[in-house]
Structure formats: C-alpha cells, structure tokens
Coordinates of C-alpha atoms in Angstrom, one line a residue:
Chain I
X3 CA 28.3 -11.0 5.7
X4 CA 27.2 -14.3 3.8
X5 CA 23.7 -13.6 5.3
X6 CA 23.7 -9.9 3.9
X7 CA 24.4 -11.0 0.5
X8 CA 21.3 -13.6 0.7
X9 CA 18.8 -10.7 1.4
X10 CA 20.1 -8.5 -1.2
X11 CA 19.3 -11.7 -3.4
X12 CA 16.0 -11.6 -2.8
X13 CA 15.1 -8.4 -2.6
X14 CA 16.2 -8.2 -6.2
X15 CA 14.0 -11.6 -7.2
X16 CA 11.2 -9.4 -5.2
X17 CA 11.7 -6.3 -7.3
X18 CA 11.8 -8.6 -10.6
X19 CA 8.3 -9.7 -9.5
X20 CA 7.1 -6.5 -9.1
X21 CA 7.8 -5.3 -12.1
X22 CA 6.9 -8.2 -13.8
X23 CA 3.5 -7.4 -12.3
X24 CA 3.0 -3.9 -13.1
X25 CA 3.6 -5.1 -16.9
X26 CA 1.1 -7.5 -16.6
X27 CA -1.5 -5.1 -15.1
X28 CA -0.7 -2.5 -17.7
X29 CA -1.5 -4.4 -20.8
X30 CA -4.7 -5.4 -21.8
X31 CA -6.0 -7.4 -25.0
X32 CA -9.2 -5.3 -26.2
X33 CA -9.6 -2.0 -26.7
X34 CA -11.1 0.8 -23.8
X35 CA -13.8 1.5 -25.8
X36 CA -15.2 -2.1 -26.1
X37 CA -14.3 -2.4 -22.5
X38 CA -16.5 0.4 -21.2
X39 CA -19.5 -0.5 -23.5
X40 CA -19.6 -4.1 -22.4
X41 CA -19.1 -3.0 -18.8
X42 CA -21.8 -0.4 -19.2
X43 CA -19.4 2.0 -17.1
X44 CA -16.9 5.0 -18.0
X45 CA -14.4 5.4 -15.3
X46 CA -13.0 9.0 -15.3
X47 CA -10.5 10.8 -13.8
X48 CA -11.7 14.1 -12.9
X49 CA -10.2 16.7 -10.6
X50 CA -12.8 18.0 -8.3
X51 CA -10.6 20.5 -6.6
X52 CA -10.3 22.8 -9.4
X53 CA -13.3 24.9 -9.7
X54 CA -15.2 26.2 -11.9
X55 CA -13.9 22.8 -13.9
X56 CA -14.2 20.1 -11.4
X57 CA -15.9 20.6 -8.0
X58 CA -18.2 19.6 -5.4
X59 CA -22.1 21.0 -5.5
X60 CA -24.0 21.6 -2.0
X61 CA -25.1 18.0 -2.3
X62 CA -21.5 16.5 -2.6
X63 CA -21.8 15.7 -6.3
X64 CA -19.8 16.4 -8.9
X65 CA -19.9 19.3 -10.6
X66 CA -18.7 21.7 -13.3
X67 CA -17.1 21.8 -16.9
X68 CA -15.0 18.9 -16.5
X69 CA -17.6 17.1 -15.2
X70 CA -20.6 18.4 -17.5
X71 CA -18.2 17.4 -20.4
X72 CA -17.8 13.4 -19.1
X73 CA -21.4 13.7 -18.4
X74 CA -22.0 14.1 -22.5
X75 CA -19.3 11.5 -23.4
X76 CA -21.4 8.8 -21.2
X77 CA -25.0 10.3 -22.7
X78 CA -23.5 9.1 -26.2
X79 CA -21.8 5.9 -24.7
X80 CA -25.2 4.9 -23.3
X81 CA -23.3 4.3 -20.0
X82 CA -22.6 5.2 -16.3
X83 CA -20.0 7.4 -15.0
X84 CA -17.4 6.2 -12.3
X85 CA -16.5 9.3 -11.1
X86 CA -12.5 8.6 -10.0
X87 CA -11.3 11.9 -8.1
X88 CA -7.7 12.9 -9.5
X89 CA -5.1 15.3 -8.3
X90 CA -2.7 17.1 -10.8
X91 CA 0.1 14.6 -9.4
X92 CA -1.8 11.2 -9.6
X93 CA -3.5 11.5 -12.6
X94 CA -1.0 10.0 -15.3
X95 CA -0.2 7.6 -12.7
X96 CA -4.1 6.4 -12.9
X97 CA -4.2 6.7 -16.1
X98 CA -1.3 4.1 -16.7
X99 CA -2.2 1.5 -14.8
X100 CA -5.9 1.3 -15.8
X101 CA -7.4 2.3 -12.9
X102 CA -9.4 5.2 -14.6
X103 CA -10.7 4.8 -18.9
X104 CA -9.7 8.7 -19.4
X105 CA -8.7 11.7 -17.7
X106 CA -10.7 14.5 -17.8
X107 CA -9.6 17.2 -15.6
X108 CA -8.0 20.5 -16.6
X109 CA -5.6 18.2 -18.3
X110 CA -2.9 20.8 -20.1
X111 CA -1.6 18.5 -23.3
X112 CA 2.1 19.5 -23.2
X113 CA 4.8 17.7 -25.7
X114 CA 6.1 16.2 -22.4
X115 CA 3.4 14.4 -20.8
X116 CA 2.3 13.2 -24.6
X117 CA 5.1 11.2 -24.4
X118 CA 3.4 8.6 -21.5
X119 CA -0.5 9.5 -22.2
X120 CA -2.3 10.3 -25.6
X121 CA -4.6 13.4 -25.7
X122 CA -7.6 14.4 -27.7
X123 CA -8.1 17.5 -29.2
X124 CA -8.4 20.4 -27.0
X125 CA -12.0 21.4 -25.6
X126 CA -11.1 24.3 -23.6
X127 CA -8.3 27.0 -23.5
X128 CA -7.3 29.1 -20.7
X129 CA -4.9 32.0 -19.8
X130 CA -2.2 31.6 -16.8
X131 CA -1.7 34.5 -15.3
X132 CA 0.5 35.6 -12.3
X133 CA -1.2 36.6 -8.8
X134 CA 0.4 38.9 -6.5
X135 CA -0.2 41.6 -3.9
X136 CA -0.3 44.9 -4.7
X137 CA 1.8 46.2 -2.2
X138 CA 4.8 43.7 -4.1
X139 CA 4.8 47.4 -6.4
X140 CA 8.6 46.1 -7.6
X141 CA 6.7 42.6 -9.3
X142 CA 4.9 43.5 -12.2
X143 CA 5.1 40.3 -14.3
X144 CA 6.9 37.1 -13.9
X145 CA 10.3 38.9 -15.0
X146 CA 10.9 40.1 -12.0
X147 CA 10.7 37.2 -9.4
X148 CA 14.7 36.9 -9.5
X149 CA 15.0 35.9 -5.7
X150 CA 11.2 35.9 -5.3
X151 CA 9.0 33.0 -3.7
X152 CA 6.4 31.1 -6.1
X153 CA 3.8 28.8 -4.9
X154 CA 2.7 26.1 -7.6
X155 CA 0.7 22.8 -7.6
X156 CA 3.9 20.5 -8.4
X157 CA 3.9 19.2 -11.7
X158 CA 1.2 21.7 -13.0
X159 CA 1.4 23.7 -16.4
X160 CA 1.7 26.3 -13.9
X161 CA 4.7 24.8 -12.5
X162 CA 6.2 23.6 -16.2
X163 CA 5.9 26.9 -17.1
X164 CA 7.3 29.3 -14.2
X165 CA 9.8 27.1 -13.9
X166 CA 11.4 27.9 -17.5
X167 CA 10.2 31.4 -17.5
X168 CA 11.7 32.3 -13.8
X169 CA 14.8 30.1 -13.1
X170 CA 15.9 32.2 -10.7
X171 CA 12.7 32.5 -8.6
X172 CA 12.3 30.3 -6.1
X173 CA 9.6 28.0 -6.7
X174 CA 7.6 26.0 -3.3
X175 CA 5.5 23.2 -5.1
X176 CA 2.9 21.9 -3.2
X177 CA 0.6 18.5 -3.7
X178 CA -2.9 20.1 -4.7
X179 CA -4.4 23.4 -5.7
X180 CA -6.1 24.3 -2.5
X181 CA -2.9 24.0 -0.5
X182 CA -0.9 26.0 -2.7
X183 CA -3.4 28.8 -2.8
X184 CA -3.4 28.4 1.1
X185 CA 0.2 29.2 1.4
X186 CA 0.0 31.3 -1.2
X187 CA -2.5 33.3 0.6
X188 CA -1.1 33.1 4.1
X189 CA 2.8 35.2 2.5
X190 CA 4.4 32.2 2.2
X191 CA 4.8 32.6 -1.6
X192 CA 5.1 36.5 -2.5
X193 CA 3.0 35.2 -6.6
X194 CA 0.7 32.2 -7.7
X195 CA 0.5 31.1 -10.7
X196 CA -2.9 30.6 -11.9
X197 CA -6.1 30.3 -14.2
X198 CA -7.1 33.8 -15.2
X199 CA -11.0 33.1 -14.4
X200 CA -9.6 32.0 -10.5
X201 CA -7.4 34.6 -10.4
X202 CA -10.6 36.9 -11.0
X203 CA -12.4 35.4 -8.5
X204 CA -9.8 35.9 -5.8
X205 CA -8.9 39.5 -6.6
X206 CA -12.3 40.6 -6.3
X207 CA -12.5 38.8 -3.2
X208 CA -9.2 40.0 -1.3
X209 CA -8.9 43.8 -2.1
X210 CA -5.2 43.5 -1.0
X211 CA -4.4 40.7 -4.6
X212 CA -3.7 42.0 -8.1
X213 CA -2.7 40.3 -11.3
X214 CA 0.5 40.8 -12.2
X215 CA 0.5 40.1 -16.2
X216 CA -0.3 36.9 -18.4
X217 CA 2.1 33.9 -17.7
X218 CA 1.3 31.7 -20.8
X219 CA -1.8 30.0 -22.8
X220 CA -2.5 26.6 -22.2
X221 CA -5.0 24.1 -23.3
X222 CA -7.3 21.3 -21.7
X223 CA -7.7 17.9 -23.4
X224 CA -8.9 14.7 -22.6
X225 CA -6.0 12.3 -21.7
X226 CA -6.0 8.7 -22.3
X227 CA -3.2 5.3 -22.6
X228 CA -1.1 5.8 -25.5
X229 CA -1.7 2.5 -27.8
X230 CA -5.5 2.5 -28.0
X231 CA -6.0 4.1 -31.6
X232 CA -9.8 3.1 -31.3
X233 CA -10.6 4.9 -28.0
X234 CA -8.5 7.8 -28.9
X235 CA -10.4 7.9 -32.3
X236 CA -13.5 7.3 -30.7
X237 CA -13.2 10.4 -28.6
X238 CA -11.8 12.8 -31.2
X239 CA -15.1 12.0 -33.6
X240 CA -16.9 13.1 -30.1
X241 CA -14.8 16.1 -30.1
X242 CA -15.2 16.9 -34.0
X243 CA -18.9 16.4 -33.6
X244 CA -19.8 18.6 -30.2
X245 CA -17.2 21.1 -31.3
X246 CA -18.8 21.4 -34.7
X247 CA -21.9 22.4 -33.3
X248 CA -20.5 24.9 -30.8
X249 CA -20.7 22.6 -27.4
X250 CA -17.5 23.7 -26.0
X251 CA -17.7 27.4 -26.4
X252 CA -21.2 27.1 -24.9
X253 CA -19.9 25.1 -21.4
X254 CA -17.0 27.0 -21.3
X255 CA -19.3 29.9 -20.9
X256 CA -21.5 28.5 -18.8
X257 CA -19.2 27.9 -16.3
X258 CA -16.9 31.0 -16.4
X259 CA -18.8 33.4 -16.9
X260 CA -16.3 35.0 -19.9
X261 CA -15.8 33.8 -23.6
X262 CA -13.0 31.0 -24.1
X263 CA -9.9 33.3 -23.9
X264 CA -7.6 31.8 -27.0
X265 CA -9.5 30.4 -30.1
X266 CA -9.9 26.6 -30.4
X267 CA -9.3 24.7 -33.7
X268 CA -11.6 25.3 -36.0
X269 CA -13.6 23.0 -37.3
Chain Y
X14 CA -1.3 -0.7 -23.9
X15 CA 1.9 -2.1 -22.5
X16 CA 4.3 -0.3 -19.8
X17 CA 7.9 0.3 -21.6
X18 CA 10.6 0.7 -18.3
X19 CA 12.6 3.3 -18.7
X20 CA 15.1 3.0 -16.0
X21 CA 17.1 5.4 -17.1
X22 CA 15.1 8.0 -15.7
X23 CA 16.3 7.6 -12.3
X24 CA 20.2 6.8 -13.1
X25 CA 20.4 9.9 -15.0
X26 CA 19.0 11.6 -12.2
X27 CA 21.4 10.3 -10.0
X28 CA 22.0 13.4 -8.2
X29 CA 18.9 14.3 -7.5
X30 CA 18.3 11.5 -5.4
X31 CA 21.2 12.2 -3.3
X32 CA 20.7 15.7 -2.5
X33 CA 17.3 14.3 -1.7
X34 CA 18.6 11.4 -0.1
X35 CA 21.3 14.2 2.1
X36 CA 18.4 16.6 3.0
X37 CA 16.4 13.4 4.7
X38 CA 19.2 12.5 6.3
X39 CA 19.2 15.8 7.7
X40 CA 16.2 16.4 8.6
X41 CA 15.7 12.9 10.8
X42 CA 19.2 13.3 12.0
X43 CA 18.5 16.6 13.7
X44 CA 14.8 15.6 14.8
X45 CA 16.4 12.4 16.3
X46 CA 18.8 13.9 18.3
X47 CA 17.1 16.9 19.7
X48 CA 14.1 14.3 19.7
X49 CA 16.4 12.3 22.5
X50 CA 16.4 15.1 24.3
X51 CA 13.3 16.5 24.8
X52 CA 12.5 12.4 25.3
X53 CA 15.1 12.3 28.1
X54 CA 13.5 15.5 29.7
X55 CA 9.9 14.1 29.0
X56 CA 10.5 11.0 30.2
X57 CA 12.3 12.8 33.4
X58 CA 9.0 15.0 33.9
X59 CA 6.5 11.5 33.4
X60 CA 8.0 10.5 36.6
X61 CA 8.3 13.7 38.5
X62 CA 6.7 14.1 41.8
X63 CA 5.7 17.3 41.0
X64 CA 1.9 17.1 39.7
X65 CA 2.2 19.8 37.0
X66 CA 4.8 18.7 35.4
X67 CA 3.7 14.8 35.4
X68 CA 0.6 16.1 34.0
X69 CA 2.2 18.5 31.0
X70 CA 4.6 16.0 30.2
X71 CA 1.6 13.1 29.8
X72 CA -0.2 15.8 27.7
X73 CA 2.6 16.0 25.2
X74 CA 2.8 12.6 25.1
X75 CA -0.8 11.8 24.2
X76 CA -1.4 14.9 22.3
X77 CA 1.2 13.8 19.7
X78 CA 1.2 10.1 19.5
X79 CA -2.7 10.0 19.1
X80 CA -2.7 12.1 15.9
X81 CA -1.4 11.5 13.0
X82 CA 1.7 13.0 11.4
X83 CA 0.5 14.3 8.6
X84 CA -2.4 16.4 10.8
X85 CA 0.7 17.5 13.2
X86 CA 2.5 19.0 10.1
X87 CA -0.5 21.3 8.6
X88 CA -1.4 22.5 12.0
X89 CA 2.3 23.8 12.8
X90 CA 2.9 24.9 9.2
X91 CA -0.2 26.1 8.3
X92 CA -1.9 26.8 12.0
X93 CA 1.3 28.9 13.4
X94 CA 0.4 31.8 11.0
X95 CA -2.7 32.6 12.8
X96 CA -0.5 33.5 16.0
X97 CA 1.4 35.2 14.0
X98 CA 4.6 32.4 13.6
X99 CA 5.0 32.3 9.9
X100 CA 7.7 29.3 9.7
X101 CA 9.4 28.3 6.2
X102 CA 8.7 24.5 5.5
X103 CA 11.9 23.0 5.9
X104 CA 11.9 24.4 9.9
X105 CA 8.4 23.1 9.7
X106 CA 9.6 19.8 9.0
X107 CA 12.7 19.6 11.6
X108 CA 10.0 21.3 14.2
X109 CA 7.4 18.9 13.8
X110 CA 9.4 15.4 13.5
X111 CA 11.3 16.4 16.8
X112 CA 8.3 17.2 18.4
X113 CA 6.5 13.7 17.3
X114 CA 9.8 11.8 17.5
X115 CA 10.2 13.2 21.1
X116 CA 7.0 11.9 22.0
X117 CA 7.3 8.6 21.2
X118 CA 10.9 8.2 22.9
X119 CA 9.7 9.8 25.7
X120 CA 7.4 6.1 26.8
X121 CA 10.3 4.6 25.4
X122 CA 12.6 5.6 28.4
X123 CA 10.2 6.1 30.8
X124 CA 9.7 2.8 30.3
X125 CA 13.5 2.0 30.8
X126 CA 13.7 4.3 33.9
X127 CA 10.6 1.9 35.7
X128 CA 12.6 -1.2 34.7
X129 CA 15.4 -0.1 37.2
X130 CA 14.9 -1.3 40.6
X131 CA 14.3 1.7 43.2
X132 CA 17.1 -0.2 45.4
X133 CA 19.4 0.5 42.5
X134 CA 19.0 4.1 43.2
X135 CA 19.0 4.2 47.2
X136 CA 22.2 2.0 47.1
X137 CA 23.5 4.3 44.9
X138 CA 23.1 6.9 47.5
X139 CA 23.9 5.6 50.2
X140 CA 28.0 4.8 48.3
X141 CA 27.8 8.6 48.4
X142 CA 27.0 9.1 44.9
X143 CA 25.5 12.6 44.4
X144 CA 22.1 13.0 43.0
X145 CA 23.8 13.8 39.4
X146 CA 26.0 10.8 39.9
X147 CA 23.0 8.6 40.2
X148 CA 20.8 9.8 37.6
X149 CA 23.9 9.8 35.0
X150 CA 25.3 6.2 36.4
X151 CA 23.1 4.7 37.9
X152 CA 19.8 5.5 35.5
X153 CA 20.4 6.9 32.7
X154 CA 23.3 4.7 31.0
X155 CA 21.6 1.5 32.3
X156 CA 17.8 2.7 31.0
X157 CA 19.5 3.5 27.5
X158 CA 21.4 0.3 27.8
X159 CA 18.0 -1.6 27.8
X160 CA 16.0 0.9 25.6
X161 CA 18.5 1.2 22.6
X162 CA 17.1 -1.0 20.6
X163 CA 13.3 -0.1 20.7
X164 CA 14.9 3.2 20.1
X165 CA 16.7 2.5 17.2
X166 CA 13.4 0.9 15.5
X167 CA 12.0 4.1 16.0
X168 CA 14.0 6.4 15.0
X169 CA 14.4 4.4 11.5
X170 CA 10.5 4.9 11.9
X171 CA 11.3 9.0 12.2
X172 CA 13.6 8.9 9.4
X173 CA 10.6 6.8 6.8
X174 CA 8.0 9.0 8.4
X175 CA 9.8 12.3 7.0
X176 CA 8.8 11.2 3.2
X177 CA 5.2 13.0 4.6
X178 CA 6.8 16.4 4.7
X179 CA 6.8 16.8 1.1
X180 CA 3.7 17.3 1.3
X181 CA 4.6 21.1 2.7
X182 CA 6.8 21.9 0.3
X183 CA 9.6 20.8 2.3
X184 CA 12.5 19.6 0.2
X185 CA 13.8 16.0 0.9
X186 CA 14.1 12.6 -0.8
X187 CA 10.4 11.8 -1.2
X188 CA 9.9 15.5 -2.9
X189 CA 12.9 15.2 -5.1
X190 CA 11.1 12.0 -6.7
X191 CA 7.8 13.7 -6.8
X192 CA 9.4 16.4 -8.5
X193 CA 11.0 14.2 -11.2
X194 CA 7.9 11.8 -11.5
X195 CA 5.9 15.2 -12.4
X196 CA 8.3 16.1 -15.6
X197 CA 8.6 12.7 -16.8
X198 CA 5.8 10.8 -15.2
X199 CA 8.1 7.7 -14.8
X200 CA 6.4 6.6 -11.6
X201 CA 7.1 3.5 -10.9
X202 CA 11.0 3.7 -11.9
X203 CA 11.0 6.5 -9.6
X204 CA 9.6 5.0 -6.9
X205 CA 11.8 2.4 -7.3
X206 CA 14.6 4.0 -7.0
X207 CA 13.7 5.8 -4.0
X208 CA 12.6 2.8 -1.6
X209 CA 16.1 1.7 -2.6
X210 CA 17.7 4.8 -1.1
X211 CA 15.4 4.5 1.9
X212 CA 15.9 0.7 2.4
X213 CA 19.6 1.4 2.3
X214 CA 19.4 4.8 4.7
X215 CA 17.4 2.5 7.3
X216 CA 20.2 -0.2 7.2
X217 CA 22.9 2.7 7.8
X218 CA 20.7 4.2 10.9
X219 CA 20.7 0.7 12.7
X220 CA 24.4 0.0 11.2
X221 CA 25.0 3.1 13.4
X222 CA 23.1 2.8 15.9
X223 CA 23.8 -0.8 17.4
X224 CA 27.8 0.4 16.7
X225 CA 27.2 3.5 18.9
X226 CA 25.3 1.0 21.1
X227 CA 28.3 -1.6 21.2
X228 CA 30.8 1.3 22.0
X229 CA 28.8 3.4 24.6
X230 CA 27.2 0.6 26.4
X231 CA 30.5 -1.4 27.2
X232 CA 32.3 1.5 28.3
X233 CA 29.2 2.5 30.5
X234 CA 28.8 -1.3 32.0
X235 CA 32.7 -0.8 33.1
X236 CA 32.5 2.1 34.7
X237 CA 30.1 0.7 36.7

C-alpha cells in the first residue's frame, strides 16, 4: 500500500506542473495587436467546413465570407494570414491558449461563451431554422419534437438553442457540421437544426427535406482573449469603419445570395 | 491575458462524470467480454486445420488490427446504412469495440495456445481425457494462465480506446466532458477531471483483473 500512496504523490506534483504550465503559456506581456504587426502575421481561426462562410475552393484554398472578412483585416494590418482551421468545439480552446490571434468563423457571441473570449461587434446575422422531412407531417416547428431525434454540431448556437427550446427532444450532438448533416441525412435524427441559407441549399437539393419553421436569430462576431483592450479596440474601429461604408451587407450578399436576414447595428 | 482555474466546473458537475464514467464502464465491459469470446473462437479458427476457416479467421484479424479505430467506427455506423442496417450509436459503439477488441485478443491466445507443447495434448489423450476435456484442461486454462496479463493490458487499452466513440454521438465519459466543456468552455479543468476518472477506471480493470487471475488460475493449476 505504502507504494500506492507514493504514485498518487506524484501524480499530484505532475498535475501541479501542468497547470502551472498552461498559466504560463496563457499569459503574455504585450498586446496581440503589437504582436501580429511585429510578426508580420495574423493567425486566424477560421472554420472551413461551414460553407458559404468558411470553405475550401477547387484549388484547396480558403474561401468564403469568413475568410474574405480576415482577408480585409490583414489588407489594413499590412500582414499575412495564417490560416488555422477550427471546428465549432476547438475553437475557444485555440483561442485561449494562443495558438490562433482571433477567431473568425461563424462565431455566434452568446452571454455564455463571452464569459471565456471577448467579441467584436457583430458582422453578420443569420436565421436558425429547423430541417425536416416532409413526410414527418406531425413536426411542424421545434414544438413538437417531444420524443423526437435532433442532430446538432455539439456545442453550436444550434445546439444552445434546441436544447432550451426542446428539453424533451432528444438531442445526438456530433463533433463537426458535416457529420451531423450526414446522420442527419441518413434518418438518424428525424430534424437539423441549421443556417437558413444551408437549409435552402439542401431543400432544393433533396425534394424529400422541408423547413419546418424559424428556430432563433443569432449573430457572427469575431472572437478574441478577454484582457486585450487594444486588440479588441483595434478590431471594433475596423468594424465601425467597414460597416459604416456598407462592407458587410455587401459580402454577406456576395456569398449568400439573399440580403442579411436581421438588421445589424447601425452605425 | 491570464488563464483563471475554475475548478469548480467539474465538482459541480460531479454527476455527470459518473453517469459518464458508468456508461464507459459499460460499454468496454460488454466489448471485453463478448470480445473474449469471439477471441477464444478466433483464436480456435487461426489454428484450425480446416483452410477456410484458418483463412477467415486471419482475415478478421488483419482486417481490424491494421485500421484504425476511429475509421472502423464510421464505416459500421455510417457504412451499415447503405445495406440497409441503420444502428443507433451506442450499439455502434458496443458493435465496433467487440469487434476490434476481439481481434486483438484473438493473437493474444493464439499465441498462448502455440506456447503449449503438442505432447501436452496427446498425453492428455492418451489418460482418456475426451476431446472437451483437453481443450478446457489441458489448453484453454493453461493458455489463459500465461496470456492473462497481455490480456489485461489490452483490455485497459479497449476501455481508453472507447473515449473515440464520442465522436458518433455515442454517450460515454469522454462525451459527457465534451458536452460540458462546450457550455462552459472550461477545457482544461474538464479534461482534468476526466483523465482522473480514467486513470482510476484503468487501475480498477487491472485491480480486477489480476484478482480474477489469482482466484481462477489457482483453482485451475489444482485441478490439474
């Protein structure tokens, strides 16, 4: 027994170290924006799985909103993009221990997750709506999934929001977009959860799908570590500026196809 | 810029974790011991005289231990549909882990069956043991004898390798942190708190397992 209670010792001196170096890693003297312009790089967290924000083009580059939007923050840093590929589940993670300088990438800025990050002011709004299939005729919004299955990309404003609107559904969360639309698509969720402008996209596609009402609204902001007042008020004069002149409306058109469904702040 | 602990995420969560912690358990418990079977079986056909079955069993065997897990788990939960199986992800999970936990015990007591002398056997039969006799005295306690430990190591291995199901949906430890980290984002803590609950699940399995070992094993060797 004596040589049990030695190991338990040092695991405990071992997970002391380890936390002593996370804190370590996460703090840092000067501020992310003097960082990026001295290294003459942005590192940004994007999500290229969600298309028409963040994708891949025929030549394996990025591509889309998301990634047209980093592409004007770097223009007026006068620096080079890192592009960083994020998930919906990783991305605070990066974010917090400095692996990425922000995180663009269909980022929803909920009360909750403004607790660990800081986020700028919106640049894109978006509708959540619920997909089904229309032969489900006894689900026509998200009040009727009482015993019902719901696919979701865990941790997702998707996910945040089902969950509190249909606590009696039973929700399957899965680790990226594409999965969950896999399942979702192959009966082993009976709704989805997702963007309007996707949800579009895949009812004209499958003739079988329908939308089966709105879910919520929810915003897209860039996210970055909480306790960097310059970065973050570096990026909101960006935002005030390009929003001013009508830069956001313009790429969320571009991309979409439709106007920006929910009016930004005006500015 | 600097990273405030709040460890109170997991303790309050408390609960959570152990469901999750219960549902792993069961998962690798059930994949271990029907895993033991089809392993016993496997092994069994690896050394069959019979051509077809040496040659299915060796398929299994290098089918599954030559891909990884993670591939094994999308194809049965995911590829099954196309046949027209549609399988929910928790029998996904128990499915798949037997299957690749199966495939792995089965070199482990083949290899346990080779170390025991041929002579062993034909003396056997020739004290008038019958054919059952021999396989159950004569080989199979003794090869399980030797093989327990490698056996144990990878069945701990099983029972760490099920954190990957989560990745289906199916609900176990590893998804019941994922789940938490993705309201409050408390990675780390989270993570923390889970490779505790694993460390100390592992420690159980061998706990029980070189028990079970101690207890079957001497009562085998006296019979004999």
């Amino acid at each position: 027994m004596r040589r049990h209670g030695r190991s338990w010792g040092w695991i405990a001196v071992l997970g002391i170290v380890l936390a002593l170096a996370w804190t370590a890693s996460a703090s840092a003297a000067e501020s992310t924006l003097d960082q990026v312009l001295k290294r003459g790089k942005l590192l940004v967290g994007i999500g290229l799985g969600a298309p028409p924000f963040g994708m891949y083009d025929a030549d394996k580059k990025p591509t889309g909103y998301d990634v047209d939007l980093a592409k004007l923050i770097a223009e007026e840093l006068k620096v080079e993009i890192e592009w960083v590929d994020t998930t919906s589940v990783n991305r605070i993670p990066y974010l917090l221990t400095n692996k990425v300088d922000l995180v663009i990438a269909t980022f929803g800025n909920t009360p909750e997750r403004a607790k660990q990050v800081a986020f700028t002011k919106p640049y894109s709004s978006w509708n959540l709506v619920l997909l089904g299939w229309k032969k489900d005729r006894n689900i026509k919004s998200y009040k009727d999934l009482k015993g019902k299955t719901v696919a979701v990309t865990r941790g997702t404003t998707q996910d945040i929001a089902i969950t509190k609107l249909a606590p009696e559904a039973k929700i399957v969360r899965y680790e990226d977009d594409p999965v969950a639309m896999l399942a979702f698509e192959q009966k082993k969720a009976d709704v989805m959860p997702t963007a309007e402008v996707l949800a579009l996209k895949k009812v004209k596609e499958n003739k079988d799908m329908e939308i089966k009402g709105l879910v919520s609204r929810s915003w897209a902001a860039i996210g970055v570590r909480r306790g960097d007042p310059d970065w973050l008020q570096w990026l909101n004069t960006f935002m005030d500026w390009h929003g001013g002149q009508g830069k956001f409306a313009e790429l969320f058109e571009k991309w979409n196809g439709v106007q920006m469904p929910v009016a930004l702040p005006r500015w | 810029m600097t990273y405030t602990f709040h460890w109170e995420v997991p303790l309050q969560n408390l609960p959570l974790f152990l469901w999750g912690a219960l549902a792993t358990l069961e998962i690798s418990g059930i994949a271990v011991l029907l895993g033991l079977l089809i392993a016993t079986c496997g092994a069994l056909a690896r050394l069959s005289k019979h051509r077809l079955l040496r040659g299915a069993a060796t398929v299994y065997v290098e089918v599954i231990r030559n891909t990884p897990f993670l591939v094994q788990l999308f194809y049965v939960y995911f590829g099954l549909v196309v046949v027209g199986i549609n399988l929910e992800a928790f029998s996904v999970a128990i499915l798949t882990l037997t299957i690749n936990c199966g495939a792995y015990c089965t070199e482990i007591i083949r290899a346990g069956i080779q170390s025991i002398h041929r002579g062993q056997t034909e003396a056997g039969l020739s004290l008038g043991m019958t054919q059952w006799q021999v396989f159950r005295y004569v080989i199979l306690m003794p090869t399980l004898r030797v093989v327990w430990p490698p056996l144990a190591s990878q069945f701990i291995a099983t029972m760490l390798g099920s954190s990957v199901v989560s990745q289906i949906s199916a609900e176990e430890l590893t998804y019941a942190g994922m789940f938490l980290e993705s309201r409050t984002f408390r990675t780390f803590e989270i993570f923390f708190a889970i490779a505790i609950l694993y460390f100390v699940m592992a420690r159980l399995f061998s706990f029980l397992f070189s028990l079970t070992g101690q207890k079957v094993f001497r009562e085998a060797w006296g019979q004999l």
